[in-house]
Coordinates of C-alpha atoms in Angstrom, one line a residue:
X1 CA -20.0 5.4 -13.3
X2 CA -22.8 2.6 -13.9
X3 CA -20.8 1.1 -17.0
X4 CA -17.7 1.1 -14.6
X5 CA -19.0 -0.6 -11.7
X6 CA -20.6 -3.3 -14.0
X7 CA -17.1 -3.8 -15.9
X8 CA -15.7 -3.8 -12.4
X9 CA -17.5 -7.0 -11.3
X10 CA -16.0 -8.8 -14.2
X11 CA -12.6 -8.1 -13.3
X12 CA -12.0 -10.8 -10.4
X13 CA -15.2 -11.9 -9.0
X14 CA -14.0 -13.2 -5.8
X15 CA -11.6 -10.0 -5.4
X16 CA -14.6 -7.4 -6.1
X17 CA -16.9 -9.3 -3.6
X18 CA -14.2 -9.1 -0.9
X19 CA -13.8 -5.1 -1.9
X20 CA -17.4 -4.8 -1.4
X21 CA -17.5 -6.3 1.9
X22 CA -14.9 -4.3 2.9
X23 CA -16.6 -1.0 1.6
X24 CA -19.6 -2.1 4.1
X25 CA -17.0 -2.7 7.0
X26 CA -15.6 0.8 6.3
X27 CA -19.2 2.2 7.0
X28 CA -19.9 0.0 10.0
X29 CA -16.7 0.8 11.7
X30 CA -17.1 4.7 10.9
X31 CA -20.3 4.3 12.9
X32 CA -18.6 2.6 15.6
X33 CA -16.2 5.0 15.8
X34 CA -18.8 7.7 16.5
X35 CA -21.4 5.5 18.6
X36 CA -18.7 3.3 20.6
X37 CA -17.0 5.3 23.4
X38 CA -14.2 2.9 23.8
X39 CA -10.3 3.5 23.5
X40 CA -7.8 1.4 22.8
X41 CA -4.0 2.4 22.5
X42 CA -5.3 6.0 22.4
X43 CA -7.6 5.7 19.6
X44 CA -11.1 4.9 18.9
X45 CA -11.4 0.9 19.0
X46 CA -13.0 1.0 15.4
X47 CA -10.8 3.2 14.1
X48 CA -8.4 0.5 12.9
X49 CA -10.9 -1.7 11.5
X50 CA -12.1 1.3 9.7
X51 CA -8.4 2.3 8.4
X52 CA -7.8 -1.6 7.3
X53 CA -11.2 -1.9 5.5
X54 CA -10.5 1.2 3.4
X55 CA -7.0 0.2 2.6
X56 CA -8.2 -3.2 1.3
X57 CA -10.7 -1.7 -0.8
X58 CA -8.1 0.7 -2.4
X59 CA -5.6 -2.6 -2.6
X60 CA -8.3 -5.1 -3.9
X61 CA -9.8 -2.7 -6.5
X62 CA -6.5 -1.7 -8.1
X63 CA -5.1 -5.5 -8.2
X64 CA -8.2 -6.5 -9.8
X65 CA -8.4 -3.3 -12.3
X66 CA -4.4 -4.4 -13.1
X67 CA -5.7 -8.1 -13.9
X68 CA -7.8 -6.4 -16.4
X69 CA -4.8 -5.0 -18.4
X70 CA -3.0 -8.3 -19.0
X71 CA -3.2 -9.3 -22.8
X72 CA -4.8 -13.1 -21.6
X73 CA -6.0 -14.3 -18.2
X74 CA -3.9 -16.2 -16.4
X75 CA -4.4 -19.3 -14.1
X76 CA -1.3 -18.6 -11.6
X77 CA -3.0 -14.9 -11.3
X78 CA -6.3 -16.4 -10.5
X79 CA -4.7 -18.5 -7.8
X80 CA -3.1 -15.8 -6.5
X81 CA -5.9 -13.4 -6.2
X82 CA -8.0 -16.2 -4.5
X83 CA -4.9 -16.8 -1.9
X84 CA -4.9 -13.0 -1.5
X85 CA -8.6 -12.8 -0.6
X86 CA -8.6 -15.7 1.9
X87 CA -5.7 -14.3 3.7
X88 CA -7.0 -10.7 3.8
X89 CA -10.3 -12.3 5.3
X90 CA -8.5 -14.0 7.4
X91 CA -6.6 -11.0 8.6
X92 CA -9.8 -8.6 9.3
X93 CA -11.6 -11.6 10.8
X94 CA -8.8 -11.1 13.5
X95 CA -8.8 -7.5 13.7
X96 CA -12.8 -7.3 13.7
X97 CA -12.8 -10.2 16.3
X98 CA -10.5 -8.5 18.4
X99 CA -12.1 -5.4 18.6
X100 CA -15.6 -7.2 19.5
X101 CA -13.5 -8.7 22.4
X102 CA -12.1 -5.3 23.3
X103 CA -8.3 -6.4 22.7
X104 CA -5.6 -5.2 20.5
X105 CA -4.9 -7.1 17.5
X106 CA -1.4 -6.5 16.7
X107 CA 1.7 -7.2 19.2
X108 CA -0.6 -8.9 21.8
X109 CA 0.7 -11.8 23.9
X110 CA -0.9 -10.9 26.9
X111 CA -2.6 -14.5 26.7
X112 CA -2.4 -17.6 24.9
X113 CA -5.5 -16.8 22.5
X114 CA -4.1 -13.3 21.6
X115 CA -0.6 -14.7 20.9
X116 CA -2.3 -17.3 18.7
X117 CA -4.4 -14.6 17.0
X118 CA -1.2 -12.3 16.3
X119 CA 0.8 -15.3 15.0
X120 CA -2.3 -16.4 12.5
X121 CA -2.2 -12.8 11.3
X122 CA 1.7 -12.8 10.5
X123 CA 1.3 -16.0 9.2
X124 CA -1.5 -14.7 6.8
X125 CA 0.5 -11.8 5.8
X126 CA 3.6 -13.7 4.8
X127 CA 1.5 -15.7 2.5
X128 CA -0.3 -12.7 1.1
X129 CA 3.0 -11.4 0.5
X130 CA 4.2 -14.4 -1.7
X131 CA 0.9 -14.2 -3.7
X132 CA 1.5 -10.6 -4.4
X133 CA 5.2 -11.7 -5.4
X134 CA 3.5 -14.1 -7.9
X135 CA 1.2 -11.6 -9.3
X136 CA 4.2 -9.0 -10.0
X137 CA 6.2 -11.5 -12.0
X138 CA 3.4 -12.6 -13.9
X139 CA 2.6 -9.1 -14.9
X140 CA 6.2 -8.8 -16.1
X141 CA 6.4 -12.1 -17.9
X142 CA 2.9 -11.5 -19.4
X143 CA 3.9 -7.8 -20.4
X144 CA 1.1 -5.5 -20.6
X145 CA 0.9 -4.0 -24.2
X146 CA 0.9 -0.3 -23.4
X147 CA 4.6 0.3 -22.2
X148 CA 3.7 3.2 -19.9
X149 CA 1.1 1.4 -18.2
X150 CA 3.5 -1.7 -17.8
X151 CA 6.0 0.6 -16.1
X152 CA 3.4 2.1 -13.9
X153 CA 2.1 -1.2 -12.9
X154 CA 5.3 -3.3 -12.6
X155 CA 6.9 -0.3 -10.1
X156 CA 3.7 -0.1 -8.2
X157 CA 3.6 -3.8 -7.7
X158 CA 7.2 -4.0 -6.5
X159 CA 7.0 -1.0 -4.3
X160 CA 4.1 -2.5 -2.6
X161 CA 6.2 -5.2 -1.7
X162 CA 8.6 -3.0 -0.3
X163 CA 6.0 -1.2 1.7
X164 CA 5.0 -4.7 2.8
X165 CA 8.6 -5.0 4.3
X166 CA 8.8 -1.8 5.9
X167 CA 6.6 -3.1 8.6
X168 CA 9.1 -5.9 9.7
X169 CA 11.1 -3.4 12.0
X170 CA 7.6 -3.4 14.0
X171 CA 8.0 -6.7 15.1
X172 CA 11.9 -7.1 15.7
X173 CA 13.6 -7.4 19.2
X174 CA 14.5 -3.6 19.3
X175 CA 10.6 -2.5 19.1
X176 CA 9.6 -4.3 22.3
X177 CA 8.6 -1.7 24.5
X178 CA 9.4 -3.6 27.7
X179 CA 5.4 -4.0 28.5
X180 CA 4.6 -7.7 29.5
X181 CA 2.8 -9.3 26.8
X182 CA 3.7 -6.8 24.1
X183 CA 5.8 -8.1 21.4
X184 CA 6.5 -5.1 19.1
X185 CA 5.2 -1.7 18.2
X186 CA 4.9 1.2 15.5
X187 CA 6.3 4.0 17.5
X188 CA 10.0 4.5 17.7
X189 CA 11.2 6.4 21.1
X190 CA 7.7 6.7 22.6
X191 CA 5.0 4.3 23.5
X192 CA 2.1 3.4 21.3
X193 CA -1.2 5.4 21.8
X194 CA 0.6 8.7 22.4
X195 CA -0.5 12.0 20.6
X196 CA -0.6 11.4 16.6
X197 CA -2.0 12.9 13.5
X198 CA -5.7 13.2 12.8
X199 CA -6.9 9.8 11.3
X200 CA -4.0 8.2 10.6
X201 CA -2.7 8.4 14.3
X202 CA 1.2 8.7 13.2
X203 CA 3.0 9.8 16.2
X204 CA 3.7 13.6 16.6
X205 CA 6.4 12.8 19.5
X206 CA 8.4 10.0 18.1
X207 CA 9.2 8.1 15.0
X208 CA 6.2 6.1 13.2
X209 CA 7.1 3.0 11.1
X210 CA 3.5 2.8 9.9
X211 CA 4.4 5.8 7.6
X212 CA 6.9 4.3 5.3
X213 CA 4.6 1.1 5.1
X214 CA 1.7 3.0 4.0
X215 CA 3.7 5.2 1.4
X216 CA 5.0 2.0 -0.1
X217 CA 1.9 0.3 0.1
X218 CA 0.2 3.0 -2.0
X219 CA 2.6 3.1 -4.6
X220 CA 0.0 0.7 -6.1
X221 CA -2.4 3.3 -6.6
X222 CA -0.1 6.4 -6.8
X223 CA 1.9 5.3 -10.0
X224 CA -0.8 4.1 -12.0
X225 CA -2.5 7.5 -11.1
X226 CA 0.4 9.4 -12.4
X227 CA 0.5 7.3 -15.5
X228 CA -3.0 8.1 -16.1
X229 CA -2.3 11.8 -15.7
X230 CA 0.6 11.6 -18.2
X231 CA -1.4 10.1 -20.8
X232 CA -4.2 12.6 -20.4
X233 CA -2.4 15.9 -20.2
X234 CA 1.2 15.0 -21.6
X235 CA -0.2 14.2 -25.0
X236 CA 3.0 15.3 -26.6
X237 CA 5.3 12.9 -24.9
X238 CA 5.5 9.4 -26.7
X239 CA 5.0 6.1 -24.9
X240 CA 8.6 5.4 -24.3
X241 CA 9.1 8.9 -22.8
X242 CA 6.2 8.8 -20.4
X243 CA 7.6 5.0 -19.8
X244 CA 10.9 6.5 -18.5
X245 CA 9.4 9.3 -16.7
X246 CA 7.3 6.9 -14.7
X247 CA 10.5 4.7 -14.0
X248 CA 12.1 7.7 -12.7
X249 CA 9.1 8.4 -10.5
X250 CA 9.0 4.9 -9.3
X251 CA 12.6 5.2 -8.3
X252 CA 12.0 8.3 -6.3
X253 CA 9.1 6.9 -4.6
X254 CA 10.9 3.9 -3.6
X255 CA 14.0 6.0 -2.1
X256 CA 11.1 8.3 -0.3
X257 CA 9.6 5.1 1.2
X258 CA 12.9 3.9 2.7
X259 CA 14.0 7.6 3.6
X260 CA 10.4 7.7 5.9
X261 CA 11.4 4.3 7.3
X262 CA 14.8 5.4 8.1
X263 CA 13.5 8.9 9.7
X264 CA 11.4 6.8 12.0
X265 CA 13.9 4.2 13.2
X266 CA 15.9 7.4 14.2
X267 CA 12.7 8.1 16.4
X268 CA 11.9 11.3 14.7
X269 CA 8.1 12.6 14.0
X270 CA 7.4 13.2 10.4
X271 CA 6.7 16.7 10.5
X272 CA 9.9 17.4 12.9
X273 CA 12.8 16.1 10.6
X274 CA 16.3 16.9 11.4
X275 CA 18.8 18.6 9.1
X276 CA 20.3 15.2 8.2
X277 CA 16.8 14.1 6.9
X278 CA 16.1 17.5 5.2
X279 CA 19.4 17.1 3.4
X280 CA 18.4 13.5 2.2
X281 CA 15.0 15.0 1.0
X282 CA 16.6 17.7 -0.6
X283 CA 19.2 15.3 -2.3
X284 CA 16.0 13.1 -3.4
X285 CA 14.1 16.0 -5.1
X286 CA 17.5 17.5 -6.7
X287 CA 18.0 13.7 -8.3
X288 CA 14.7 13.2 -9.3
X289 CA 14.2 16.4 -11.1
X290 CA 17.6 15.9 -12.8
X291 CA 16.9 12.5 -14.1
X292 CA 13.1 13.6 -15.4
X293 CA 15.0 16.6 -16.9
X294 CA 17.4 14.0 -18.6
X295 CA 14.4 12.1 -19.8
X296 CA 12.7 15.1 -21.6
X297 CA 15.9 16.2 -23.1
X298 CA 16.4 13.0 -24.8
X299 CA 12.5 12.6 -26.2
X300 CA 12.4 12.2 -29.8
X301 CA 12.8 15.2 -31.8
X302 CA 9.7 14.8 -34.1
X303 CA 7.8 14.4 -30.6
X304 CA 9.0 17.1 -29.1
X305 CA 8.6 20.0 -32.1
X306 CA 5.1 18.5 -32.7
X307 CA 2.3 21.0 -32.7

C-alpha cells in the first residue's frame, strides 16, 4: 500500500496534491455534517461539499492513474491536468464558501453575488469539460499499448463527458421551479429538497437528473475496474476478446446513462419505474447479453480450447 501511494504521488503532482486536499475536505465536511445543525434544501448543509470532495478524489486519482498508462508524457495532457485542477479548485471554493455563508451554490440567483458565483461555477465546469475532452483525444491518439486497457480508458473518458452533459437539463428553462431567484433544479416534477435516498439524496417522489449525471461520470472508474477484473479472472480470454467485451459494456453503460436521464426527465423516481422504463431496461439487458455472447462465440479457437 505504501509503494502504491508513493507511485501515485508521481502520476501528476498538482492533481495528487488536489486529491489529497479533497480527501482532507471530505473528512472536514463529514465532521460538519455531524456537528453543524443547519439544513439547506432539505439536507445537512455540509453534505454537498462532502459529496463533491469524495467525487473529486475519485475523479482526480483515476485521471492521474490513466496518465501513468500512456507510453510517453504529453505536454497537452499536462496542461489539461493543470486546467482541470484549477477549475476544480474554483468549483470547490464556491461550494465551500457558500456553505460558510449559509447559501446554496447551485441555481442561486437570489442576489447579485450569488448569481455571479453560480455563473463562475458554470464557466469553470465548461472549461473543465474542454480540458477533459483534450485528455480523451490525446489518450486515443497516443494509444495505451494494452488494447483492453485502451478500450476501458477510452470509453471511461468518453462516457464521463456524457455524464457531464447529462447535467445540462438542470439549468434549462423547463427546470425553473417558479421560485424567485432560483434558475434551475435537479428534481423533475417536485421541488428540490424533498424526500430522497440516503446519502445521495436522489428524489424518491419525482425524477432526479443527478442520477444519470452520477452514473455517467463514474464510468471513469467502472470500466477500468471491469478491465482489471477481466484481466484477473478471465485469463482464458485473449486481449482482443476482452477489449470487445469492454466495448459492449461501454455501449451498454452509455445507453443506461441516457435511459436514467430520460426516466428522470419524465418525473419518475429511480425506484418507481413505469412499464415503459422497465421494457427499456429489459431490452438493454437482452441486447447487452446477446452482444457479449456473440463476442465470446467469436473468440479465437485456440484460446477457447486452452486448458
